């Protein structure tokens, strides 16, 4: 009787273990191969913010324009930083495509807000950010 109970218990443990295991999609397996904790780390975010504030100072904006510009930058950088979240379920090529699309949207919104001189400073700042992400992700440069 003890042997029967032992095998019965073993059977249920194995069934429970199998039931709780999850099968991973090809996308998830590919992402695990290229495991990235976050697209933009807290330290990178902080360094970017300090550097970016210096760039914004060069633009000589009034308070209202600065607030509007900072809102646009914050919104798009937040969206970019979330591209690596597991709930996004993106492959690396999909992540790159969405990153590029978000940067284009950012530049389009900024162009409508800034004068030509400010926009050039903006483009230089964003390009530096884009290059740093491309290096980190080992993506080829944009065409």
N, CA, C and O atoms as a MOPAC input file, in Angstrom:
PM7 MOZYME 1SCF
protein

 N      0.81000 1    -1.19400 1     0.00000 1
 C      0.00000 1     0.00000 1     0.00000 1
 C      0.85300 1     1.25800 1     0.00000 1
 O      0.51500 1     2.24700 1    -0.65100 1
 N      1.99100 1     1.21700 1     0.75200 1
 C      2.87000 1     2.37500 1     0.79400 1
 C      3.47200 1     2.64700 1    -0.58100 1
 O      3.62100 1     3.80300 1    -0.97500 1
 N      3.81200 1     1.61000 1    -1.29700 1
 C      4.39300 1     1.77300 1    -2.62800 1
 C      3.36800 1     2.40500 1    -3.56100 1
 O      3.71200 1     3.28800 1    -4.34700 1
 N      2.13300 1     1.97200 1    -3.48700 1
 C      1.06500 1     2.54600 1    -4.31300 1
 C      0.89600 1     4.03100 1    -4.02300 1
 O      0.80300 1     4.82900 1    -4.95500 1
 N      0.85300 1     4.42000 1    -2.74700 1
 C      0.71200 1     5.83100 1    -2.36500 1
 C      1.91600 1     6.65200 1    -2.84000 1
 O      1.77300 1     7.78900 1    -3.28800 1
 N      3.09700 1     6.05300 1    -2.73100 1
 C      4.30100 1     6.74700 1    -3.16800 1
 C      4.22300 1     7.04800 1    -4.67300 1
 O      4.47900 1     8.17300 1    -5.10100 1
 N      3.86700 1     6.03300 1    -5.46600 1
 C      3.77700 1     6.24500 1    -6.90800 1
 C      2.63100 1     7.18400 1    -7.27500 1
 O      2.74400 1     7.95300 1    -8.23000 1
 N      1.55000 1     7.12900 1    -6.54100 1
 C      0.43900 1     8.03300 1    -6.77000 1
 C      0.86400 1     9.48000 1    -6.48500 1
 O      0.55300 1    10.38200 1    -7.26300 1
 N      1.56200 1     9.69600 1    -5.38800 1
 C      2.07000 1    11.02200 1    -5.04500 1
 C      3.07900 1    11.49200 1    -6.09400 1
 O      3.03300 1    12.64500 1    -6.52300 1
 N      3.97100 1    10.62600 1    -6.50100 1
 C      4.95800 1    10.95700 1    -7.51700 1
 C      4.26900 1    11.33200 1    -8.82400 1
 O      4.66200 1    12.29000 1    -9.49000 1
 N      3.24500 1    10.57600 1    -9.18300 1
 C      2.47700 1    10.85500 1   -10.38700 1
 C      1.88100 1    12.27000 1   -10.34200 1
 O      2.00200 1    13.01800 1   -11.31200 1
 N      1.23900 1    12.64300 1    -9.22600 1
 C      0.62200 1    13.95800 1    -9.09900 1
 C      1.65900 1    15.08300 1    -9.09800 1
 O      1.41200 1    16.15400 1    -9.65300 1
 N      2.79700 1    14.85000 1    -8.48900 1
 C      3.86800 1    15.85600 1    -8.49100 1
 C      4.35900 1    16.09600 1    -9.91200 1
 O      4.54800 1    17.24000 1   -10.32400 1
 N      4.56400 1    15.02400 1   -10.65500 1
 C      5.03000 1    15.16300 1   -12.03200 1
 C      3.98300 1    15.84100 1   -12.90900 1
 O      4.32100 1    16.66700 1   -13.75700 1
 N      2.74200 1    15.50300 1   -12.71200 1
 C      1.65600 1    16.12800 1   -13.47200 1
 C      1.58400 1    17.62700 1   -13.13100 1
 O      1.45200 1    18.45900 1   -14.02900 1
 N      1.66900 1    17.96300 1   -11.86000 1
 C      1.61300 1    19.36600 1   -11.44600 1
 C      2.79100 1    20.14700 1   -12.01300 1
 O      2.63400 1    21.27800 1   -12.47300 1
 N      3.95300 1    19.54400 1   -11.97600 1
 C      5.14500 1    20.19500 1   -12.50800 1
 C      4.98700 1    20.44900 1   -13.99900 1
 O      5.32900 1    21.52500 1   -14.49000 1
 N      4.48500 1    19.48600 1   -14.70000 1
 C      4.28300 1    19.62900 1   -16.13900 1
 C      3.20600 1    20.68500 1   -16.42900 1
 O      3.33500 1    21.45700 1   -17.37900 1
 N      2.17500 1    20.71600 1   -15.63100 1
 C      1.08900 1    21.66300 1   -15.83400 1
 C      1.50500 1    23.10800 1   -15.61300 1
 O      0.96200 1    24.01000 1   -16.24900 1
 N      2.46500 1    23.34100 1   -14.71600 1
 C      2.90200 1    24.69900 1   -14.42900 1
 C      4.00800 1    25.18100 1   -15.35200 1
 O      4.31700 1    26.37200 1   -15.38400 1
 N      4.59800 1    24.27700 1   -16.09100 1
 C      5.64300 1    24.70800 1   -17.01900 1
 C      4.97800 1    25.37900 1   -18.22000 1
 O      3.85700 1    25.03900 1   -18.59900 1
 N      5.69700 1    26.34100 1   -18.81200 1
 C      5.15400 1    27.06900 1   -19.95100 1
 C      6.02000 1    26.81200 1   -21.17500 1
 O      7.24500 1    26.72600 1   -21.09600 1
 N      5.35000 1    26.69500 1   -22.28400 1
 C      6.08400 1    26.56000 1   -23.52800 1
 C      6.35700 1    27.96600 1   -24.05300 1
 O      5.48800 1    28.83600 1   -23.98300 1
 N      7.54900 1    28.18800 1   -24.57300 1
 C      7.94000 1    29.50500 1   -25.03800 1
 C      7.86700 1    29.55900 1   -26.54900 1
 O      8.18600 1    28.59700 1   -27.24700 1
 N      7.43600 1    30.71700 1   -27.03500 1
 C      7.35700 1    30.90100 1   -28.47700 1
 C      8.75900 1    31.10900 1   -29.03800 1
 O      9.71500 1    31.33000 1   -28.29500 1
 N      8.86200 1    31.03400 1   -30.33800 1
 C     10.15800 1    31.25400 1   -31.00500 1
 C     10.67100 1    32.65500 1   -30.71000 1
 O     11.87300 1    32.85300 1   -30.53400 1
 N      9.75700 1    33.64000 1   -30.65300 1
 C     10.15400 1    35.02300 1   -30.33800 1
 C     10.75700 1    35.10800 1   -28.94200 1
 O     11.79300 1    35.74300 1   -28.74400 1
 N     10.11000 1    34.47100 1   -27.98300 1
 C     10.60800 1    34.51700 1   -26.61100 1
 C     11.96400 1    33.83400 1   -26.49900 1
 O     12.84700 1    34.31600 1   -25.79000 1
 N     12.13100 1    32.72600 1   -27.18900 1
 C     13.42200 1    32.03200 1   -27.15700 1
 C     14.51800 1    32.87800 1   -27.79200 1
 O     15.64700 1    32.91100 1   -27.30100 1
 N     14.18600 1    33.56200 1   -28.88300 1
 C     15.17100 1    34.43300 1   -29.52900 1
 C     15.54200 1    35.60500 1   -28.62400 1
 O     16.70700 1    35.99900 1   -28.56100 1
 N     14.55600 1    36.15800 1   -27.92600 1
 C     14.83700 1    37.26800 1   -27.01400 1
 C     15.69100 1    36.80700 1   -25.85100 1
 O     16.56300 1    37.54800 1   -25.39800 1
 N     15.46200 1    35.60200 1   -25.35600 1
 C     16.27200 1    35.10300 1   -24.25100 1
 C     17.71400 1    34.89300 1   -24.68600 1
 O     18.64600 1    35.04900 1   -23.89700 1
 N     17.87900 1    34.53800 1   -25.94900 1
 C     19.23300 1    34.36700 1   -26.46600 1
 C     19.98500 1    35.69300 1   -26.42000 1
 O     21.18800 1    35.72200 1   -26.16300 1
 N     19.27500 1    36.78500 1   -26.67000 1
 C     19.85000 1    38.12500 1   -26.63500 1
 C     19.30800 1    38.87300 1   -25.43200 1
 O     18.79700 1    39.98500 1   -25.56800 1
 N     19.41500 1    38.27400 1   -24.25600 1
 C     18.81700 1    38.81500 1   -23.02900 1
 C     19.29100 1    40.24000 1   -22.77800 1
 O     20.49000 1    40.51200 1   -22.72400 1
 N     18.33300 1    41.13700 1   -22.62600 1
 C     18.59200 1    42.53900 1   -22.33200 1
 C     17.70500 1    42.90100 1   -21.16200 1
 O     16.49800 1    42.66000 1   -21.19600 1
 N     18.29000 1    43.47700 1   -20.13000 1
 C     17.48800 1    43.81900 1   -18.96100 1
 C     16.51900 1    44.94300 1   -19.27600 1
 O     15.31800 1    44.81700 1   -19.03300 1
 N     17.02400 1    46.03200 1   -19.81000 1
 C     16.16900 1    47.12400 1   -20.24600 1
 C     16.81400 1    47.76900 1   -21.45500 1
 O     18.03000 1    47.70000 1   -21.63300 1
 N     16.00900 1    48.38400 1   -22.27000 1
 C     16.55000 1    49.06800 1   -23.43600 1
 C     17.39300 1    50.25800 1   -22.98100 1
 O     18.45800 1    50.52500 1   -23.53700 1
 N     16.90900 1    50.96100 1   -21.97500 1
 C     17.63500 1    52.11300 1   -21.43000 1
 C     17.69100 1    51.93000 1   -19.91700 1
 O     16.65400 1    51.92900 1   -19.25400 1
 N     18.88300 1    51.77700 1   -19.37300 1
 C     19.02200 1    51.57400 1   -17.92800 1
 C     18.78300 1    52.87800 1   -17.18000 1
 O     18.77500 1    53.95400 1   -17.77700 1
 N     18.58900 1    52.77500 1   -15.87600 1
 C     18.39800 1    53.96800 1   -15.04700 1
 C     19.59400 1    54.90100 1   -15.13800 1
 O     19.42900 1    56.11600 1   -15.24400 1
 N     20.79400 1    54.34300 1   -15.09700 1
 C     22.00300 1    55.17100 1   -15.18000 1
 C     22.08900 1    55.87900 1   -16.52800 1
 O     22.43400 1    57.05900 1   -16.59400 1
 N     21.77700 1    55.16100 1   -17.59800 1
 C     21.78200 1    55.78000 1   -18.93000 1
 C     20.71300 1    56.86400 1   -19.01600 1
 O     20.93600 1    57.91700 1   -19.61300 1
 N     19.57000 1    56.60900 1   -18.42900 1
 C     18.48500 1    57.58200 1   -18.41900 1
 C     18.92600 1    58.85400 1   -17.70000 1
 O     18.67600 1    59.96300 1   -18.17200 1
 N     19.58600 1    58.68400 1   -16.55300 1
 C     20.05600 1    59.82800 1   -15.78800 1
 C     21.11100 1    60.61500 1   -16.57100 1
 O     21.03200 1    61.83900 1   -16.67200 1
 N     22.08500 1    59.91200 1   -17.11700 1
 C     23.13900 1    60.57900 1   -17.89600 1
 C     22.56000 1    61.29700 1   -19.11000 1
 O     22.95800 1    62.41700 1   -19.43000 1
 N     21.62500 1    60.64600 1   -19.77600 1
 C     20.98500 1    61.27300 1   -20.93400 1
 C     20.24000 1    62.52800 1   -20.52300 1
 O     20.28300 1    63.53500 1   -21.22900 1
 N     19.55900 1    62.47800 1   -19.39400 1
 C     18.77800 1    63.62100 1   -18.93000 1
 C     19.68100 1    64.82400 1   -18.63300 1
 O     19.37000 1    65.95000 1   -19.02100 1
 N     20.78300 1    64.58100 1   -17.95300 1
 C     21.71300 1    65.67300 1   -17.64000 1
 C     22.27700 1    66.25900 1   -18.92900 1
 O     22.28800 1    67.47700 1   -19.10600 1
 N     22.74300 1    65.39800 1   -19.82700 1
 C     23.29900 1    65.86100 1   -21.09000 1
 C     22.23300 1    66.57700 1   -21.92000 1
 O     22.49400 1    67.62100 1   -22.51800 1
 N     21.03300 1    66.00100 1   -21.94700 1
 C     19.97200 1    66.57800 1   -22.75400 1
 C     19.54900 1    67.95300 1   -22.22400 1
 O     19.24200 1    68.85200 1   -23.00700 1
 N     19.53300 1    68.11500 1   -20.91000 1
 C     19.20400 1    69.42900 1   -20.33800 1
 C     20.21100 1    70.48000 1   -20.78500 1
 O     19.84500 1    71.62700 1   -21.04300 1
 N     21.47700 1    70.09200 1   -20.87600 1
 C     22.49400 1    71.01800 1   -21.38400 1
 C     22.19100 1    71.40500 1   -22.83000 1
 O     22.34100 1    72.56600 1   -23.21100 1
 N     21.76600 1    70.43400 1   -23.62800 1
 C     21.42500 1    70.70900 1   -25.02700 1
 C     20.21100 1    71.63400 1   -25.11600 1
 O     20.17600 1    72.52900 1   -25.96000 1
 N     19.23200 1    71.42700 1   -24.26500 1
 C     18.02000 1    72.25500 1   -24.27000 1
 C     18.36700 1    73.69700 1   -23.89500 1
 O     17.77900 1    74.64000 1   -24.42500 1
 N     19.31600 1    73.86000 1   -22.98700 1
 C     19.76300 1    75.21200 1   -22.61800 1
 C     20.27300 1    75.97000 1   -23.84000 1
 O     20.05500 1    77.17600 1   -23.95700 1
 N     20.94400 1    75.27500 1   -24.74300 1
 C     21.47100 1    75.90100 1   -25.95800 1
 C     20.35600 1    76.41500 1   -26.87800 1
 O     20.58700 1    77.27900 1   -27.72500 1
 N     19.15600 1    75.87700 1   -26.70100 1
 C     18.04600 1    76.22200 1   -27.59000 1
 C     17.38900 1    77.56200 1   -27.22900 1
 O     16.61600 1    78.09700 1   -28.02300 1
 N     17.68300 1    78.10400 1   -26.05400 1
 C     17.12400 1    79.39300 1   -25.61800 1
 C     15.60000 1    79.44800 1   -25.78700 1
 O     15.08200 1    80.30800 1   -26.49900 1
 N     14.90100 1    78.54200 1   -25.14000 1
 C     13.43900 1    78.47600 1   -25.22900 1
 C     12.79700 1    79.22900 1   -24.06700 1
 O     13.36800 1    79.32900 1   -22.98000 1
 N     11.60600 1    79.75100 1   -24.31800 1
 C     10.85100 1    80.30900 1   -23.19700 1
 C     10.25700 1    79.14800 1   -22.39300 1
 O     10.30700 1    77.99500 1   -22.82200 1
 N      9.69600 1    79.46600 1   -21.22200 1
 C      9.21400 1    78.41000 1   -20.32500 1
 C      8.12300 1    77.54900 1   -20.95000 1
 O      8.13600 1    76.32700 1   -20.79600 1
 N      7.18300 1    78.16800 1   -21.64900 1
 C      6.08800 1    77.39400 1   -22.25600 1
 C      6.60100 1    76.44900 1   -23.34000 1
 O      6.19200 1    75.29000 1   -23.40600 1
 N      7.49400 1    76.95000 1   -24.18300 1
 C      8.04800 1    76.11300 1   -25.23900 1
 C      8.88000 1    74.97500 1   -24.64000 1
 O      8.81900 1    73.83900 1   -25.11000 1
 N      9.64700 1    75.28800 1   -23.61000 1
 C     10.45400 1    74.25800 1   -22.94600 1
 C      9.55100 1    73.17300 1   -22.35200 1
 O      9.85100 1    71.98500 1   -22.47100 1
 N      8.45300 1    73.57400 1   -21.71800 1
 C      7.52500 1    72.59100 1   -21.14600 1
 C      6.92800 1    71.69500 1   -22.22300 1
 O      6.84900 1    70.47800 1   -22.05800 1
 N      6.50700 1    72.31100 1   -23.33200 1
 C      5.94000 1    71.53100 1   -24.43300 1
 C      6.97200 1    70.57200 1   -25.01800 1
 O      6.67400 1    69.40700 1   -25.28000 1
 N      8.17200 1    71.07000 1   -25.21400 1
 C      9.25100 1    70.25300 1   -25.77700 1
 C      9.59700 1    69.10800 1   -24.83100 1
 O      9.73700 1    67.96600 1   -25.26600 1
 N      9.73300 1    69.40300 1   -23.55600 1
 C     10.04300 1    68.35000 1   -22.57800 1
 C      8.95000 1    67.29200 1   -22.52200 1
 O      9.24300 1    66.11300 1   -22.31800 1
 N      7.69700 1    67.69400 1   -22.70000 1
 C      6.59400 1    66.72200 1   -22.72400 1
 C      6.72300 1    65.77700 1   -23.91300 1
 O      6.53600 1    64.56700 1   -23.78200 1
 N      7.04100 1    66.33800 1   -25.06600 1
 C      7.21000 1    65.52000 1   -26.27000 1
 C      8.37700 1    64.55000 1   -26.09200 1
 O      8.25900 1    63.35800 1   -26.37800 1
 N      9.49900 1    65.07500 1   -25.61900 1
 C     10.69000 1    64.23700 1   -25.41300 1
 C     10.38500 1    63.12800 1   -24.39700 1
 O     10.68300 1    61.95800 1   -24.63800 1
 N      9.79900 1    63.50300 1   -23.27800 1
 C      9.49200 1    62.52700 1   -22.22900 1
 C      8.56700 1    61.43400 1   -22.71400 1
 O      8.77600 1    60.25600 1   -22.42300 1
 N      7.53400 1    61.82800 1   -23.45900 1
 C      6.56700 1    60.85600 1   -23.97100 1
 C      7.24600 1    59.84100 1   -24.88600 1
 O      7.08000 1    58.63500 1   -24.70000 1
 N      8.00300 1    60.31200 1   -25.86800 1
 C      8.61000 1    59.39900 1   -26.84400 1
 C      9.75200 1    58.58500 1   -26.23500 1
 O      9.92100 1    57.41600 1   -26.58100 1
 N     10.52900 1    59.17200 1   -25.34700 1
 C     11.59200 1    58.40000 1   -24.70900 1
 C     11.01000 1    57.33200 1   -23.78500 1
 O     11.57800 1    56.24800 1   -23.65300 1
 N      9.88900 1    57.63200 1   -23.15300 1
 C      9.23100 1    56.61100 1   -22.33300 1
 C      8.78000 1    55.44600 1   -23.21900 1
 O      8.99600 1    54.28400 1   -22.87500 1
 N      8.16000 1    55.75200 1   -24.34700 1
 C      7.70500 1    54.69500 1   -25.25500 1
 C      8.87900 1    53.85600 1   -25.74800 1
 O      8.77100 1    52.63300 1   -25.84400 1
 N      9.99300 1    54.50300 1   -26.06000 1
 C     11.18500 1    53.79200 1   -26.51300 1
 C     11.72700 1    52.90000 1   -25.40400 1
 O     12.13200 1    51.76600 1   -25.65800 1
 N     11.73600 1    53.40400 1   -24.18700 1
 C     12.30500 1    52.62400 1   -23.08300 1
 C     11.46900 1    51.38900 1   -22.76800 1
 O     11.97400 1    50.45100 1   -22.15000 1
 N     10.22300 1    51.36700 1   -23.17300 1
 C      9.33100 1    50.23600 1   -22.91000 1
 C      9.34400 1    49.17600 1   -24.01200 1
 O      8.68200 1    48.14700 1   -23.88300 1
 N     10.07400 1    49.41200 1   -25.06900 1
 C     10.06500 1    48.46100 1   -26.18800 1
 C     10.57800 1    47.08500 1   -25.80500 1
 O     10.22800 1    46.09600 1   -26.44900 1
 N     11.39100 1    47.00300 1   -24.78200 1
 C     11.95900 1    45.72000 1   -24.37400 1
 C     11.11300 1    44.99900 1   -23.32700 1
 O     11.45900 1    43.89100 1   -22.91800 1
 N     10.02100 1    45.60200 1   -22.89200 1
 C      9.17100 1    44.95500 1   -21.90100 1
 C      8.64200 1    43.62400 1   -22.44100 1
 O      8.32600 1    43.49600 1   -23.62400 1
 N      8.55600 1    42.65000 1   -21.55100 1
 C      8.09400 1    41.32700 1   -21.97100 1
 C      6.67800 1    41.36200 1   -22.53100 1
 O      6.34700 1    40.57200 1   -23.41600 1
 N      5.83000 1    42.27200 1   -22.02600 1
 C      4.45800 1    42.31300 1   -22.52700 1
 C      4.38800 1    42.82200 1   -23.97400 1
 O      3.37200 1    42.64300 1   -24.64600 1
 N      5.45800 1    43.45100 1   -24.44700 1
 C      5.50400 1    43.88800 1   -25.84300 1
 C      5.71800 1    42.70600 1   -26.78400 1
 O      5.26200 1    42.71300 1   -27.92700 1
 N      6.43200 1    41.67800 1   -26.27300 1
 C      6.66100 1    40.45400 1   -27.03600 1
 C      7.23900 1    40.73000 1   -28.42800 1
 O      6.77500 1    40.16700 1   -29.42000 1
 N      8.25200 1    41.59800 1   -28.49400 1
 C      8.86300 1    41.97500 1   -29.76500 1
 C     10.18000 1    41.22500 1   -29.97900 1
 O     10.95600 1    41.02600 1   -29.04400 1
 N     10.40900 1    40.82400 1   -31.20100 1
 C     11.71900 1    40.28900 1   -31.56600 1
 C     12.67300 1    41.47400 1   -31.70700 1
 O     12.22800 1    42.62100 1   -31.72700 1
 N     13.96800 1    41.21600 1   -31.80500 1
 C     14.92700 1    42.31100 1   -31.96300 1
 C     14.69100 1    43.12600 1   -33.23700 1
 O     14.75300 1    44.35400 1   -33.17200 1
 N     14.42800 1    42.51200 1   -34.38100 1
 C     14.13000 1    43.31900 1   -35.57600 1
 C     12.84400 1    44.15500 1   -35.41300 1
 O     12.78200 1    45.29800 1   -35.86800 1
 N     11.83100 1    43.58200 1   -34.76900 1
 C     10.60300 1    44.34700 1   -34.52300 1
 C     10.87000 1    45.51300 1   -33.56700 1
 O     10.33200 1    46.60700 1   -33.73600 1
 N     11.70300 1    45.25900 1   -32.57100 1
 C     12.04300 1    46.29900 1   -31.61300 1
 C     12.76400 1    47.45200 1   -32.32000 1
 O     12.48300 1    48.62300 1   -32.06200 1
 N     13.68600 1    47.11100 1   -33.20400 1
 C     14.43000 1    48.13200 1   -33.95700 1
 C     13.47900 1    48.94900 1   -34.83000 1
 O     13.58600 1    50.17300 1   -34.89500 1
 N     12.56100 1    48.27500 1   -35.49000 1
 C     11.60800 1    48.96500 1   -36.36000 1
 C     10.73500 1    49.93300 1   -35.55200 1
 O     10.51700 1    51.07000 1   -35.96900 1
 N     10.24200 1    49.48400 1   -34.40600 1
 C      9.40900 1    50.34900 1   -33.56400 1
 C     10.22900 1    51.50000 1   -32.97900 1
 O      9.72800 1    52.61700 1   -32.84400 1
 N     11.48600 1    51.22900 1   -32.63400 1
 C     12.37700 1    52.28600 1   -32.13800 1
 C     12.53000 1    53.36800 1   -33.21000 1
 O     12.35900 1    54.55400 1   -32.92800 1
 N     12.84900 1    52.95700 1   -34.43300 1
 C     13.01700 1    53.91000 1   -35.53800 1
 C     11.73600 1    54.70500 1   -35.78500 1
 O     11.78800 1    55.91600 1   -36.00100 1
 N     10.59500 1    54.03300 1   -35.75400 1
 C      9.30800 1    54.70800 1   -35.95100 1
 C      9.06100 1    55.74900 1   -34.86500 1
 O      8.58700 1    56.84900 1   -35.14700 1
 N      9.38200 1    55.40000 1   -33.63100 1
 C      9.15400 1    56.33600 1   -32.51600 1
 C     10.06500 1    57.55600 1   -32.62900 1
 O      9.64800 1    58.67100 1   -32.31700 1
 N     11.29200 1    57.35500 1   -33.06900 1
 C     12.22000 1    58.47500 1   -33.25700 1
 C     11.71600 1    59.38300 1   -34.37800 1
 O     11.81200 1    60.60600 1   -34.27300 1
 N     11.18700 1    58.80300 1   -35.43800 1
 C     10.61400 1    59.61200 1   -36.53200 1
 C      9.43400 1    60.44600 1   -36.03000 1
 O      9.31100 1    61.62200 1   -36.37200 1
 N      8.57000 1    59.83800 1   -35.22200 1
 C      7.43200 1    60.57400 1   -34.65700 1
 C      7.92000 1    61.71800 1   -33.76700 1
 O      7.39200 1    62.82900 1   -33.82300 1
 N      8.92800 1    61.43600 1   -32.95100 1
 C      9.51400 1    62.45900 1   -32.08900 1
 C     10.02700 1    63.62700 1   -32.92100 1
 O      9.73000 1    64.78300 1   -32.61600 1
 N     10.78500 1    63.34000 1   -33.95900 1
 C     11.34900 1    64.39700 1   -34.79400 1
 C     10.27100 1    65.19800 1   -35.51400 1
 O     10.39500 1    66.41500 1   -35.65800 1
 N      9.22900 1    64.53500 1   -35.96100 1
 C      8.13100 1    65.23100 1   -36.63100 1
 C      7.44000 1    66.20100 1   -35.67800 1
 O      7.16500 1    67.34300 1   -36.04500 1
 N      7.16200 1    65.75200 1   -34.46100 1
 C      6.52400 1    66.62800 1   -33.47900 1
 C      7.43400 1    67.79100 1   -33.09900 1
 O      6.97400 1    68.92500 1   -32.96900 1
 N      8.71300 1    67.51400 1   -32.92200 1
 C      9.65800 1    68.56400 1   -32.53500 1
 C      9.79500 1    69.60100 1   -33.64700 1
 O      9.90000 1    70.79500 1   -33.36700 1
 N      9.79600 1    69.16300 1   -34.89200 1
 C      9.93900 1    70.09300 1   -36.02100 1
 C      8.78500 1    71.08700 1   -36.06200 1
 O      8.97900 1    72.25000 1   -36.41400 1
 N      7.59400 1    70.63600 1   -35.70600 1
 C      6.43900 1    71.52800 1   -35.69000 1
 C      6.46200 1    72.51300 1   -34.52900 1
 O      5.69500 1    73.47600 1   -34.52500 1
 N      7.31300 1    72.29500 1   -33.56400 1
 C      7.35600 1    73.11100 1   -32.35500 1
 C      8.53500 1    74.08300 1   -32.33500 1
 O      8.41900 1    75.18400 1   -31.79700 1
 N      9.65300 1    73.69200 1   -32.91000 1
 C     10.89600 1    74.44000 1   -32.78700 1
 C     11.21000 1    75.25700 1   -34.03800 1
 O     10.73900 1    74.94900 1   -35.13200 1
 N     12.01700 1    76.30800 1   -33.85500 1
 C     12.51300 1    77.02600 1   -35.03300 1
 C     13.66100 1    76.21500 1   -35.63100 1
 O     14.05700 1    75.19600 1   -35.06500 1
 N     14.19500 1    76.65400 1   -36.76200 1
 C     15.19500 1    75.86000 1   -37.48600 1
 C     16.46200 1    75.63700 1   -36.66200 1
 O     16.98900 1    74.52500 1   -36.63900 1
 N     16.95200 1    76.65800 1   -35.99700 1
 C     18.16800 1    76.51500 1   -35.18900 1
 C     17.94200 1    75.54100 1   -34.02900 1
 O     18.78700 1    74.68800 1   -33.75800 1
 N     16.81200 1    75.66900 1   -33.35400 1
 C     16.48400 1    74.76200 1   -32.25400 1
 C     16.31500 1    73.33400 1   -32.75900 1
 O     16.73600 1    72.37700 1   -32.11000 1
 N     15.69800 1    73.21100 1   -33.91400 1
 C     15.46400 1    71.87900 1   -34.47000 1
 C     16.79000 1    71.18900 1   -34.81600 1
 O     16.91700 1    69.98000 1   -34.62500 1
 N     17.76000 1    71.92500 1   -35.31300 1
 C     19.06900 1    71.34400 1   -35.62100 1
 C     19.75000 1    70.82700 1   -34.35000 1
 O     20.35300 1    69.75400 1   -34.36000 1
 N     19.65100 1    71.59600 1   -33.25100 1
 C     20.19800 1    71.14000 1   -31.96800 1
 C     19.46600 1    69.88300 1   -31.51700 1
 O     20.07800 1    68.93400 1   -31.02700 1
 N     18.15300 1    69.89000 1   -31.68900 1
 C     17.33500 1    68.71600 1   -31.35400 1
 C     17.81600 1    67.49200 1   -32.13200 1
 O     18.03900 1    66.43300 1   -31.54600 1
 N     17.97800 1    67.63400 1   -33.45700 1
 C     18.40000 1    66.50200 1   -34.29100 1
 C     19.76200 1    65.96100 1   -33.86800 1
 O     19.96200 1    64.74700 1   -33.83500 1
 N     20.68600 1    66.83700 1   -33.54900 1
 C     22.01000 1    66.40100 1   -33.09200 1
 C     21.89400 1    65.62900 1   -31.77900 1
 O     22.55600 1    64.60900 1   -31.58800 1
 N     21.05100 1    66.12400 1   -30.88200 1
 C     20.86800 1    65.46300 1   -29.58400 1
 C     20.24800 1    64.08600 1   -29.74400 1
 O     20.70900 1    63.11500 1   -29.14200 1
 N     19.21400 1    64.00400 1   -30.54600 1
 C     18.52000 1    62.74000 1   -30.76200 1
 C     19.43300 1    61.75200 1   -31.48400 1
 O     19.43100 1    60.56100 1   -31.17400 1
 N     20.20600 1    62.24300 1   -32.43900 1
 C     21.11100 1    61.36000 1   -33.18100 1
 C     22.14200 1    60.72500 1   -32.24700 1
 O     22.49000 1    59.55600 1   -32.41400 1
 N     22.62700 1    61.48000 1   -31.27700 1
 C     23.56200 1    60.92600 1   -30.29700 1
 C     22.89300 1    59.81400 1   -29.49300 1
 O     23.49400 1    58.76900 1   -29.24200 1
 N     21.65100 1    60.04800 1   -29.09500 1
 C     20.89200 1    59.03500 1   -28.35900 1
 C     20.67600 1    57.79300 1   -29.22400 1
 O     20.86900 1    56.67000 1   -28.75900 1
 N     20.28100 1    57.99300 1   -30.46500 1
 C     20.01600 1    56.87600 1   -31.37400 1
 C     21.28300 1    56.04200 1   -31.56400 1
 O     21.23000 1    54.81300 1   -31.51600 1
 N     22.41200 1    56.70000 1   -31.77800 1
 C     23.66600 1    55.96000 1   -31.96300 1
 C     24.01100 1    55.13900 1   -30.72100 1
 O     24.49500 1    54.01300 1   -30.84100 1
 N     23.76900 1    55.68700 1   -29.54200 1
 C     24.09700 1    54.94200 1   -28.32100 1
 C     23.21700 1    53.69500 1   -28.18400 1
 O     23.69900 1    52.63900 1   -27.77300 1
 N     21.94000 1    53.81200 1   -28.52300 1
 C     21.04300 1    52.64800 1   -28.46100 1
 C     21.44000 1    51.62400 1   -29.52100 1
 O     21.46100 1    50.42400 1   -29.24800 1
 N     21.75200 1    52.08900 1   -30.72000 1
 C     22.17400 1    51.16700 1   -31.78000 1
 C     23.42500 1    50.39500 1   -31.37300 1
 O     23.51400 1    49.19100 1   -31.61000 1
 N     24.39400 1    51.08300 1   -30.76200 1
 C     25.61200 1    50.39300 1   -30.30900 1
 C     25.26700 1    49.36200 1   -29.23800 1
 O     25.74000 1    48.22700 1   -29.27800 1
 N     24.45000 1    49.76600 1   -28.29500 1
 C     24.09500 1    48.86700 1   -27.19700 1
 C     23.36800 1    47.62300 1   -27.70900 1
 O     23.61800 1    46.51500 1   -27.23400 1
 N     22.48500 1    47.80500 1   -28.66000 1
 C     21.67600 1    46.69900 1   -29.16500 1
 C     22.35900 1    45.93200 1   -30.30300 1
 O     21.85400 1    44.90900 1   -30.76600 1
 N     23.50300 1    46.43800 1   -30.74200 1
 C     24.24400 1    45.83900 1   -31.85400 1
 C     23.39700 1    45.81400 1   -33.12800 1
 O     23.37300 1    44.83000 1   -33.86800 1
 N     22.70500 1    46.92800 1   -33.35500 1
 C     21.91300 1    47.10400 1   -34.56800 1
 C     22.78100 1    47.81700 1   -35.59600 1
 O     23.69800 1    48.55700 1   -35.24000 1
 N     22.48700 1    47.59100 1   -36.87300 1
 C     23.18100 1    48.35700 1   -37.91600 1
 C     22.54600 1    49.73700 1   -37.98700 1
 O     21.37900 1    49.91700 1   -37.64100 1
 N     23.32000 1    50.69700 1   -38.43600 1
 C     22.83800 1    52.07600 1   -38.49000 1
 C     21.69300 1    52.22800 1   -39.47400 1
 O     21.52200 1    51.43700 1   -40.40200 1
 N     20.90700 1    53.28900 1   -39.23300 1
 C     19.78400 1    53.59100 1   -40.10800 1
 C     20.28700 1    54.00800 1   -41.48900 1
 O     21.40400 1    54.50400 1   -41.64000 1
 N     19.45400 1    53.79900 1   -42.46600 1
 C     19.77900 1    54.25400 1   -43.81700 1
 C     19.07200 1    55.53800 1   -44.11100 1
 O     19.21700 1    56.08600 1   -45.20400 1

